[in-house]
mmCIF file of C-alpha atoms and ligand atoms in Angstrom:
data_model
loop_
_atom_site.group_PDB
_atom_site.id
_atom_site.type_symbol
_atom_site.label_atom_id
_atom_site.label_comp_id
_atom_site.label_asym_id
_atom_site.label_seq_id
_atom_site.Cartn_x
_atom_site.Cartn_y
_atom_site.Cartn_z
ATOM 1 C CA MET A 188 0.083 0.085 -0.030
ATOM 2 C CA LYS A 189 1.300 3.402 -1.128
ATOM 3 C CA ILE A 190 1.015 6.154 1.699
ATOM 4 C CA ILE A 191 1.946 9.782 2.219
ATOM 5 C CA ILE A 192 2.441 10.680 5.751
ATOM 6 C CA ASP A 193 1.599 14.240 6.624
ATOM 7 C CA THR A 194 2.881 15.125 10.071
ATOM 8 C CA ASP A 195 3.703 17.549 12.814
ATOM 9 C CA PRO A 196 6.310 15.405 14.992
ATOM 10 C CA GLY A 197 5.650 15.323 17.943
ATOM 11 C CA GLN A 198 6.663 12.278 19.766
ATOM 12 C CA ASP A 199 3.507 10.356 18.799
ATOM 13 C CA ASP A 200 3.880 11.376 15.257
ATOM 14 C CA ALA A 201 7.575 9.908 15.384
ATOM 15 C CA VAL A 202 6.433 6.601 16.686
ATOM 16 C CA ALA A 203 3.849 6.403 14.011
ATOM 17 C CA ILE A 204 6.513 6.959 11.277
ATOM 18 C CA LEU A 205 8.701 4.547 12.719
ATOM 19 C CA LEU A 206 5.907 2.157 12.603
ATOM 20 C CA ALA A 207 5.128 2.752 8.841
ATOM 21 C CA LEU A 208 8.909 2.494 7.956
ATOM 22 C CA ALA A 209 9.316 -0.886 9.853
ATOM 23 C CA SER A 210 6.224 -2.307 8.066
ATOM 24 C CA PRO A 211 7.027 -3.892 4.583
ATOM 25 C CA GLU A 212 3.197 -3.770 3.752
ATOM 26 C CA LEU A 213 3.502 -0.096 3.419
ATOM 27 C CA ASN A 214 5.336 1.972 0.830
ATOM 28 C CA VAL A 215 6.163 5.353 2.092
ATOM 29 C CA LEU A 216 6.238 7.541 -0.848
ATOM 30 C CA GLY A 217 7.114 10.628 1.162
ATOM 31 C CA ILE A 218 6.611 12.558 4.464
ATOM 32 C CA THR A 219 5.272 16.042 4.421
ATOM 33 C CA ALA A 220 5.795 18.156 7.436
ATOM 34 C CA VAL A 221 3.155 20.772 8.701
ATOM 35 C CA ALA A 222 3.250 23.145 11.426
ATOM 36 C CA GLY A 223 1.288 22.116 14.497
ATOM 37 C CA ASN A 224 2.873 20.632 17.579
ATOM 38 C CA VAL A 225 5.961 22.865 16.921
ATOM 39 C CA PRO A 226 6.568 25.402 14.154
ATOM 40 C CA LEU A 227 7.338 24.037 10.723
ATOM 41 C CA ASP A 228 11.067 24.410 10.848
ATOM 42 C CA LEU A 229 11.195 21.955 13.640
ATOM 43 C CA THR A 230 8.397 19.575 12.218
ATOM 44 C CA ALA A 231 10.503 19.359 9.113
ATOM 45 C CA ARG A 232 13.747 18.759 11.109
ATOM 46 C CA ASN A 233 12.105 16.234 13.216
ATOM 47 C CA ALA A 234 10.740 14.160 10.362
ATOM 48 C CA ARG A 235 14.220 13.757 9.136
ATOM 49 C CA ILE A 236 15.583 12.964 12.398
ATOM 50 C CA VAL A 237 12.936 10.049 12.592
ATOM 51 C CA CYS A 238 13.855 8.807 9.068
ATOM 52 C CA GLU A 239 17.633 8.763 9.907
ATOM 53 C CA LEU A 240 16.783 6.810 13.361
ATOM 54 C CA ALA A 241 14.907 4.250 11.283
ATOM 55 C CA GLY A 242 17.968 4.183 8.706
ATOM 56 C CA ARG A 243 15.692 5.376 5.967
ATOM 57 C CA LYS A 244 17.232 8.583 4.457
ATOM 58 C CA ASP A 245 15.886 7.473 1.108
ATOM 59 C CA VAL A 246 12.307 8.536 2.156
ATOM 60 C CA PRO A 247 11.938 12.138 1.002
ATOM 61 C CA VAL A 248 10.817 14.697 3.360
ATOM 62 C CA PHE A 249 9.059 17.889 2.223
ATOM 63 C CA ALA A 250 8.366 20.944 4.419
ATOM 64 C CA GLY A 251 4.719 22.295 3.762
ATOM 65 C CA CYS A 252 2.695 24.944 5.288
ATOM 66 C CA GLU A 253 3.886 27.124 8.091
ATOM 67 C CA ARG A 254 0.530 28.226 9.416
ATOM 68 C CA PRO A 255 -3.119 27.480 9.113
ATOM 69 C CA LEU A 256 -5.247 28.411 6.211
ATOM 70 C CA THR A 257 -6.707 31.630 7.846
ATOM 71 C CA ARG A 258 -5.960 31.519 11.534
ATOM 72 C CA ASP A 259 -2.702 32.313 13.692
ATOM 73 C CA LEU A 260 -0.773 28.970 14.503
ATOM 74 C CA VAL A 261 -1.238 27.370 17.778
ATOM 75 C CA THR A 262 1.505 25.107 18.961
ATOM 76 C CA ALA A 263 1.717 22.479 21.676
ATOM 77 C CA GLU A 264 5.173 22.722 23.357
ATOM 78 C CA HIS A 265 3.508 22.058 26.748
ATOM 79 C CA VAL A 266 3.038 18.708 25.574
ATOM 80 C CA HIS A 267 5.671 17.802 23.170
ATOM 81 C CA GLY A 268 8.580 20.264 24.664
ATOM 82 C CA LYS A 269 10.460 22.867 22.966
ATOM 83 C CA THR A 270 11.828 20.761 20.149
ATOM 84 C CA GLY A 271 8.930 18.842 19.645
ATOM 85 C CA LEU A 272 10.981 15.618 20.318
ATOM 86 C CA ASP A 273 11.942 16.132 23.690
ATOM 87 C CA GLY A 274 12.974 13.208 25.932
ATOM 88 C CA VAL A 275 16.130 12.461 24.387
ATOM 89 C CA GLU A 276 19.146 14.561 22.926
ATOM 90 C CA LEU A 277 19.054 14.481 19.211
ATOM 91 C CA ARG A 278 21.499 15.719 16.691
ATOM 92 C CA ASP A 279 20.300 17.716 13.656
ATOM 93 C CA PRO A 280 19.750 15.707 10.780
ATOM 94 C CA LYS A 281 22.241 15.140 7.939
ATOM 95 C CA MET A 282 19.662 14.224 5.100
ATOM 96 C CA PRO A 283 18.365 17.363 3.451
ATOM 97 C CA LEU A 284 14.737 18.506 3.022
ATOM 98 C CA ALA A 285 13.572 17.430 -0.289
ATOM 99 C CA ASP A 286 13.190 20.200 -3.042
ATOM 100 C CA GLY A 287 9.820 21.695 -3.391
ATOM 101 C CA HIS A 288 6.866 22.403 -1.206
ATOM 102 C CA ALA A 289 4.974 19.666 0.503
ATOM 103 C CA VAL A 290 1.642 20.567 -1.219
ATOM 104 C CA ASP A 291 3.214 20.327 -4.684
ATOM 105 C CA PHE A 292 4.596 16.909 -3.610
ATOM 106 C CA ILE A 293 1.122 15.634 -2.562
ATOM 107 C CA VAL A 294 -0.533 16.893 -5.721
ATOM 108 C CA ASP A 295 2.188 15.527 -8.170
ATOM 109 C CA THR A 296 2.270 12.344 -6.413
ATOM 110 C CA LEU A 297 -1.387 11.727 -6.754
ATOM 111 C CA CYS A 298 -1.457 12.845 -10.505
ATOM 112 C CA ARG A 299 1.556 10.667 -11.303
ATOM 113 C CA GLU A 300 0.386 7.196 -9.204
ATOM 114 C CA PRO A 301 -2.597 5.390 -10.597
ATOM 115 C CA PRO A 302 -6.080 6.652 -9.338
ATOM 116 C CA GLY A 303 -7.072 5.162 -6.014
ATOM 117 C CA SER A 304 -3.560 3.755 -5.409
ATOM 118 C CA VAL A 305 -2.383 6.398 -2.747
ATOM 119 C CA THR A 306 -3.596 6.719 0.886
ATOM 120 C CA LEU A 307 -2.837 9.942 2.651
ATOM 121 C CA CYS A 308 -2.202 9.605 6.461
ATOM 122 C CA PRO A 309 -2.372 13.134 8.226
ATOM 123 C CA LEU A 310 -1.111 13.100 11.746
ATOM 124 C CA GLY A 311 -1.395 16.873 12.460
ATOM 125 C CA PRO A 312 -3.413 19.836 11.405
ATOM 126 C CA LEU A 313 -5.010 19.402 7.845
ATOM 127 C CA THR A 314 -3.569 22.609 6.342
ATOM 128 C CA ASN A 315 -1.141 20.668 3.794
ATOM 129 C CA ILE A 316 -4.100 18.512 2.687
ATOM 130 C CA ALA A 317 -6.887 21.275 2.405
ATOM 131 C CA THR A 318 -4.468 23.461 0.507
ATOM 132 C CA ALA A 319 -3.679 20.450 -2.082
ATOM 133 C CA LEU A 320 -7.347 19.908 -2.354
ATOM 134 C CA ARG A 321 -7.830 23.704 -3.216
ATOM 135 C CA ARG A 322 -4.862 23.762 -5.472
ATOM 136 C CA ALA A 323 -5.836 20.697 -7.530
ATOM 137 C CA PRO A 324 -9.284 19.816 -7.233
ATOM 138 C CA ASP A 325 -8.741 17.127 -9.714
ATOM 139 C CA ILE A 326 -6.905 14.928 -6.945
ATOM 140 C CA THR A 327 -10.155 14.348 -4.903
ATOM 141 C CA SER A 328 -10.993 11.338 -7.102
ATOM 142 C CA ARG A 329 -7.496 10.109 -7.126
ATOM 143 C CA ILE A 330 -7.144 9.733 -3.386
ATOM 144 C CA ALA A 331 -7.815 6.079 -2.265
ATOM 145 C CA ARG A 332 -8.505 7.152 1.380
ATOM 146 C CA ILE A 333 -7.582 9.576 3.999
ATOM 147 C CA VAL A 334 -6.846 8.012 7.415
ATOM 148 C CA LEU A 335 -6.380 10.926 9.872
ATOM 149 C CA MET A 336 -5.859 11.245 13.651
ATOM 150 C CA GLY A 337 -8.092 13.889 14.797
ATOM 151 C CA GLY A 338 -11.382 14.953 16.430
ATOM 152 C CA ALA A 339 -13.299 13.468 19.329
ATOM 153 C CA TYR A 340 -16.862 12.754 20.394
ATOM 154 C CA PHE A 341 -17.253 10.909 23.566
ATOM 155 C CA GLU A 342 -13.847 11.927 24.846
ATOM 156 C CA VAL A 343 -14.606 15.768 24.028
ATOM 157 C CA GLY A 344 -11.615 18.084 23.476
ATOM 158 C CA ASN A 345 -8.043 18.014 24.669
ATOM 159 C CA ILE A 346 -6.977 21.667 23.661
ATOM 160 C CA THR A 347 -10.215 23.118 24.533
ATOM 161 C CA PRO A 348 -13.242 21.477 26.327
ATOM 162 C CA ALA A 349 -14.681 21.019 22.847
ATOM 163 C CA ALA A 350 -11.904 20.415 20.304
ATOM 164 C CA GLU A 351 -9.080 18.033 19.879
ATOM 165 C CA PHE A 352 -5.864 19.804 18.876
ATOM 166 C CA ASN A 353 -5.276 18.759 15.076
ATOM 167 C CA ILE A 354 -8.871 19.877 14.239
ATOM 168 C CA TYR A 355 -8.592 23.002 16.412
ATOM 169 C CA VAL A 356 -5.511 24.439 14.995
ATOM 170 C CA ASP A 357 -6.999 24.528 11.429
ATOM 171 C CA PRO A 358 -10.774 23.907 11.378
ATOM 172 C CA GLU A 359 -11.228 25.628 7.989
ATOM 173 C CA ALA A 360 -8.758 22.869 6.549
ATOM 174 C CA ALA A 361 -10.607 20.265 8.587
ATOM 175 C CA LYS A 362 -13.985 21.462 7.270
ATOM 176 C CA ALA A 363 -12.749 21.009 3.672
ATOM 177 C CA VAL A 364 -11.289 17.619 4.135
ATOM 178 C CA PHE A 365 -14.413 16.261 5.615
ATOM 179 C CA ALA A 366 -16.689 17.886 2.888
ATOM 180 C CA ALA A 367 -14.518 16.641 -0.120
ATOM 181 C CA GLY A 368 -16.318 13.198 -0.483
ATOM 182 C CA ILE A 369 -13.071 11.264 -0.079
ATOM 183 C CA PRO A 370 -13.152 8.002 1.659
ATOM 184 C CA LEU A 371 -12.143 8.846 5.312
ATOM 185 C CA THR A 372 -11.326 7.079 8.486
ATOM 186 C CA VAL A 373 -11.051 9.280 11.557
ATOM 187 C CA VAL A 374 -9.066 8.154 14.677
ATOM 188 C CA PRO A 375 -10.380 10.456 17.310
ATOM 189 C CA LEU A 376 -9.462 10.703 20.960
ATOM 190 C CA ASP A 377 -12.326 8.247 21.631
ATOM 191 C CA CYS A 378 -9.882 5.657 20.221
ATOM 192 C CA THR A 379 -6.602 7.111 21.225
ATOM 193 C CA HIS A 380 -7.411 7.413 24.840
ATOM 194 C CA LYS A 381 -7.676 3.836 24.925
ATOM 195 C CA ALA A 382 -4.146 3.195 23.826
ATOM 196 C CA LEU A 383 -2.060 4.240 26.833
ATOM 197 C CA THR A 384 1.757 4.049 27.327
ATOM 198 C CA THR A 385 1.555 2.063 30.436
ATOM 199 C CA ARG A 386 4.785 1.161 32.349
ATOM 200 C CA ALA A 387 4.577 -2.409 31.330
ATOM 201 C CA ARG A 388 4.165 -1.328 27.608
ATOM 202 C CA ASN A 389 6.906 1.156 27.885
ATOM 203 C CA ASP A 390 9.267 -1.459 29.668
ATOM 204 C CA ALA A 391 8.562 -4.000 26.675
ATOM 205 C CA ILE A 392 9.692 -1.123 24.064
ATOM 206 C CA ARG A 393 12.676 -0.301 26.415
ATOM 207 C CA GLY A 394 13.734 -3.944 26.576
ATOM 208 C CA LEU A 395 13.989 -4.300 22.707
ATOM 209 C CA GLY A 396 17.775 -3.424 23.410
ATOM 210 C CA ASN A 397 18.094 -1.390 20.057
ATOM 211 C CA ARG A 398 18.426 2.277 19.474
ATOM 212 C CA VAL A 399 15.032 2.715 18.321
ATOM 213 C CA GLY A 400 13.609 1.091 21.576
ATOM 214 C CA ASP A 401 15.743 3.260 23.872
ATOM 215 C CA VAL A 402 14.640 6.417 21.971
ATOM 216 C CA VAL A 403 10.830 5.521 21.817
ATOM 217 C CA ALA A 404 10.711 4.801 25.415
ATOM 218 C CA ALA A 405 12.547 8.184 26.183
ATOM 219 C CA TRP A 406 9.868 9.940 24.092
ATOM 220 C CA THR A 407 6.946 8.217 25.672
ATOM 221 C CA GLY A 408 8.392 8.845 29.247
ATOM 222 C CA PHE A 409 8.588 12.470 28.404
ATOM 223 C CA PHE A 410 5.409 12.838 26.448
ATOM 224 C CA GLU A 411 3.033 10.927 28.956
ATOM 225 C CA ARG A 412 3.853 13.297 31.921
ATOM 226 C CA PHE A 413 1.361 15.832 30.612
ATOM 227 C CA ASP A 414 -1.587 13.555 30.187
ATOM 228 C CA LYS A 415 -0.658 11.481 33.318
ATOM 229 C CA GLU A 416 -0.952 14.685 35.162
ATOM 230 C CA LYS A 417 -4.127 16.044 33.587
ATOM 231 C CA TYR A 418 -6.127 12.834 33.378
ATOM 232 C CA GLY A 419 -4.633 10.943 36.332
ATOM 233 C CA SER A 420 -4.035 7.997 34.017
ATOM 234 C CA GLU A 421 -1.708 5.091 34.029
ATOM 235 C CA GLY A 422 0.085 6.356 30.836
ATOM 236 C CA ALA A 423 -0.488 8.646 27.856
ATOM 237 C CA PRO A 424 -2.549 8.008 24.860
ATOM 238 C CA LEU A 425 -0.116 7.226 21.807
ATOM 239 C CA HIS A 426 -2.471 9.017 19.399
ATOM 240 C CA ASP A 427 -0.654 9.048 15.775
ATOM 241 C CA PRO A 428 0.656 5.531 15.645
ATOM 242 C CA LEU A 429 -3.121 4.136 15.480
ATOM 243 C CA VAL A 430 -3.385 5.677 12.125
ATOM 244 C CA ILE A 431 -0.627 3.275 10.815
ATOM 245 C CA ALA A 432 -2.030 0.342 12.874
ATOM 246 C CA TRP A 433 -5.503 0.786 11.277
ATOM 247 C CA LEU A 434 -3.889 0.477 7.840
ATOM 248 C CA LEU A 435 -2.042 -2.777 9.035
ATOM 249 C CA ARG A 436 -4.581 -4.430 11.360
ATOM 250 C CA PRO A 437 -8.151 -2.804 10.806
ATOM 251 C CA ASP A 438 -9.466 -5.793 12.747
ATOM 252 C CA LEU A 439 -7.868 -4.292 16.045
ATOM 253 C CA PHE A 440 -10.506 -1.539 15.886
ATOM 254 C CA THR A 441 -14.114 -0.953 15.566
ATOM 255 C CA GLY A 442 -16.083 2.075 14.521
ATOM 256 C CA ARG A 443 -18.998 3.277 12.774
ATOM 257 C CA GLU A 444 -19.835 5.065 9.353
ATOM 258 C CA ILE A 445 -21.423 8.394 10.533
ATOM 259 C CA ASN A 446 -21.912 11.952 9.543
ATOM 260 C CA VAL A 447 -19.021 14.295 10.980
ATOM 261 C CA GLU A 448 -19.156 17.969 10.782
ATOM 262 C CA ILE A 449 -16.691 20.424 11.843
ATOM 263 C CA GLU A 450 -17.355 23.575 13.733
ATOM 264 C CA ALA A 451 -15.382 26.613 12.339
ATOM 265 C CA ASP A 452 -17.582 29.490 13.323
ATOM 266 C CA SER A 453 -18.099 29.576 17.003
ATOM 267 C CA ASP A 454 -14.949 30.821 19.205
ATOM 268 C CA LEU A 455 -16.417 28.709 22.046
ATOM 269 C CA THR A 456 -16.697 25.444 20.186
ATOM 270 C CA ARG A 457 -13.987 26.063 17.328
ATOM 271 C CA GLY A 458 -12.835 22.746 16.034
ATOM 272 C CA MET A 459 -15.329 20.668 17.524
ATOM 273 C CA THR A 460 -16.125 17.523 15.537
ATOM 274 C CA VAL A 461 -19.809 17.216 15.523
ATOM 275 C CA ALA A 462 -20.107 13.334 15.074
ATOM 276 C CA ASP A 463 -23.481 11.941 14.570
ATOM 277 C CA TRP A 464 -22.589 8.694 16.346
ATOM 278 C CA TRP A 465 -26.322 7.813 17.296
ATOM 279 C CA GLY A 466 -27.645 8.679 13.941
ATOM 280 C CA VAL A 467 -30.066 11.495 15.185
ATOM 281 C CA THR A 468 -29.891 13.620 11.857
ATOM 282 C CA ASP A 469 -30.334 12.847 8.369
ATOM 283 C CA ARG A 470 -26.863 14.194 7.261
ATOM 284 C CA GLU A 471 -25.009 11.780 4.995
ATOM 285 C CA PRO A 472 -22.317 9.633 6.592
ATOM 286 C CA ASN A 473 -18.795 10.810 5.417
ATOM 287 C CA ALA A 474 -16.423 8.891 7.798
ATOM 288 C CA LEU A 475 -15.560 5.773 9.443
ATOM 289 C CA PHE A 476 -15.274 7.229 12.922
ATOM 290 C CA LEU A 477 -13.245 4.863 15.153
ATOM 291 C CA GLY A 478 -14.341 4.183 18.633
ATOM 292 C CA ASP A 479 -12.340 1.396 20.165
ATOM 293 C CA VAL A 480 -9.238 -0.559 19.753
ATOM 294 C CA ASP A 481 -7.507 -3.663 21.114
ATOM 295 C CA ALA A 482 -4.785 -1.772 22.931
ATOM 296 C CA ASP A 483 -2.806 -4.808 23.834
ATOM 297 C CA GLY A 484 -3.015 -6.011 20.278
ATOM 298 C CA PHE A 485 -1.851 -2.683 19.147
ATOM 299 C CA PHE A 486 1.180 -2.489 21.415
ATOM 300 C CA ALA A 487 2.181 -6.201 20.672
ATOM 301 C CA MET A 488 2.373 -5.269 17.117
ATOM 302 C CA LEU A 489 3.985 -1.814 17.656
ATOM 303 C CA THR A 490 6.649 -3.359 19.791
ATOM 304 C CA GLU A 491 7.335 -6.340 17.329
ATOM 305 C CA ARG A 492 7.881 -3.859 14.489
ATOM 306 C CA LEU A 493 9.859 -1.517 16.428
ATOM 307 C CA ALA A 494 12.289 -4.378 17.015
ATOM 308 C CA ARG A 495 12.900 -4.614 13.410
ATOM 309 C CA LEU A 496 14.505 -1.340 12.989
HETATM 310 O O1 LIG B 730 -4.630 15.745 19.680
HETATM 311 C C1 LIG B 730 -3.474 14.853 19.565
HETATM 312 C C2 LIG B 730 -2.749 15.115 18.180
HETATM 313 O O2 LIG B 730 -2.464 16.372 18.404
HETATM 314 C C3 LIG B 730 -1.706 14.235 17.914
HETATM 315 O O3 LIG B 730 -1.459 14.223 16.398
HETATM 316 C C4 LIG B 730 -0.580 14.899 18.433
HETATM 317 O O4 LIG B 730 0.718 14.687 17.883
HETATM 318 C C5 LIG B 730 -0.812 16.334 18.351
HETATM 319 O O5 LIG B 730 -0.498 16.710 16.734
HETATM 320 CA CA1 LIG B 731 0.660 14.953 15.337
#
């Protein structure tokens, strides 16, 4: 399966990229960085650090949009640290950024590859994806599926009482993606909050005895402090790798084909994903909205795959 990962690393994005690069079922055509958890210069740096960590300098990394479509950028250093990959000292990458803008790479790749052969995997704000759809509407019919981490319904918000971070940062972009009529799988907080980095799971990753295991355990050790304090939970939700896990093992997940609309007008509920989980409207379903995951099955697969790097 050919995929493009659009990302704002972020420790959890980094683990998602490692999982994808460790999985022969997936052909990562490229990685496109977007501003989100930290500004673009850092997300573009961090994505290359992860490729080098995986021994995959062959994967092109492109820099994309440095701010949302219309709004000021909101970042999340309070969660991910100043670098976005706090938890372990990391050298600057040696591999250069690929030439060209991420949005042009997305458009050119979709125009070159056979229609319906490329899946987009956004792990951050949807600015690059929405910009690509605006720049080249013809790509809409050529995208096999968009599998994104974002939104929430039963879990409500994590950056505001109403909104999940990725959708909150660029609600206009999210509105465009959810309205595009492209096959869509949404991995919301409802799902990711059931995949917690417990001590046992962290220990299993640290116990791999390879550099990747040590770095991932250090990242999750740093990343989890915020959510553990906020939610009083035993670990932190490992959000973004669940996007890749769904591609590899959809049987680990359950969800519903429902209508999901994005609030972009109200300041109070900006970025809310209004998910019609109970089918109380006549709005057409536009997304497979995941509600549950076999967390043990996910972590077992993640750990086994990380051992391969
Ligand atoms: O709300 C969680 C999402 O926001 C994850 O993608 C995390 O990396 C941050 O981007
Ligand atoms: Ca992310």
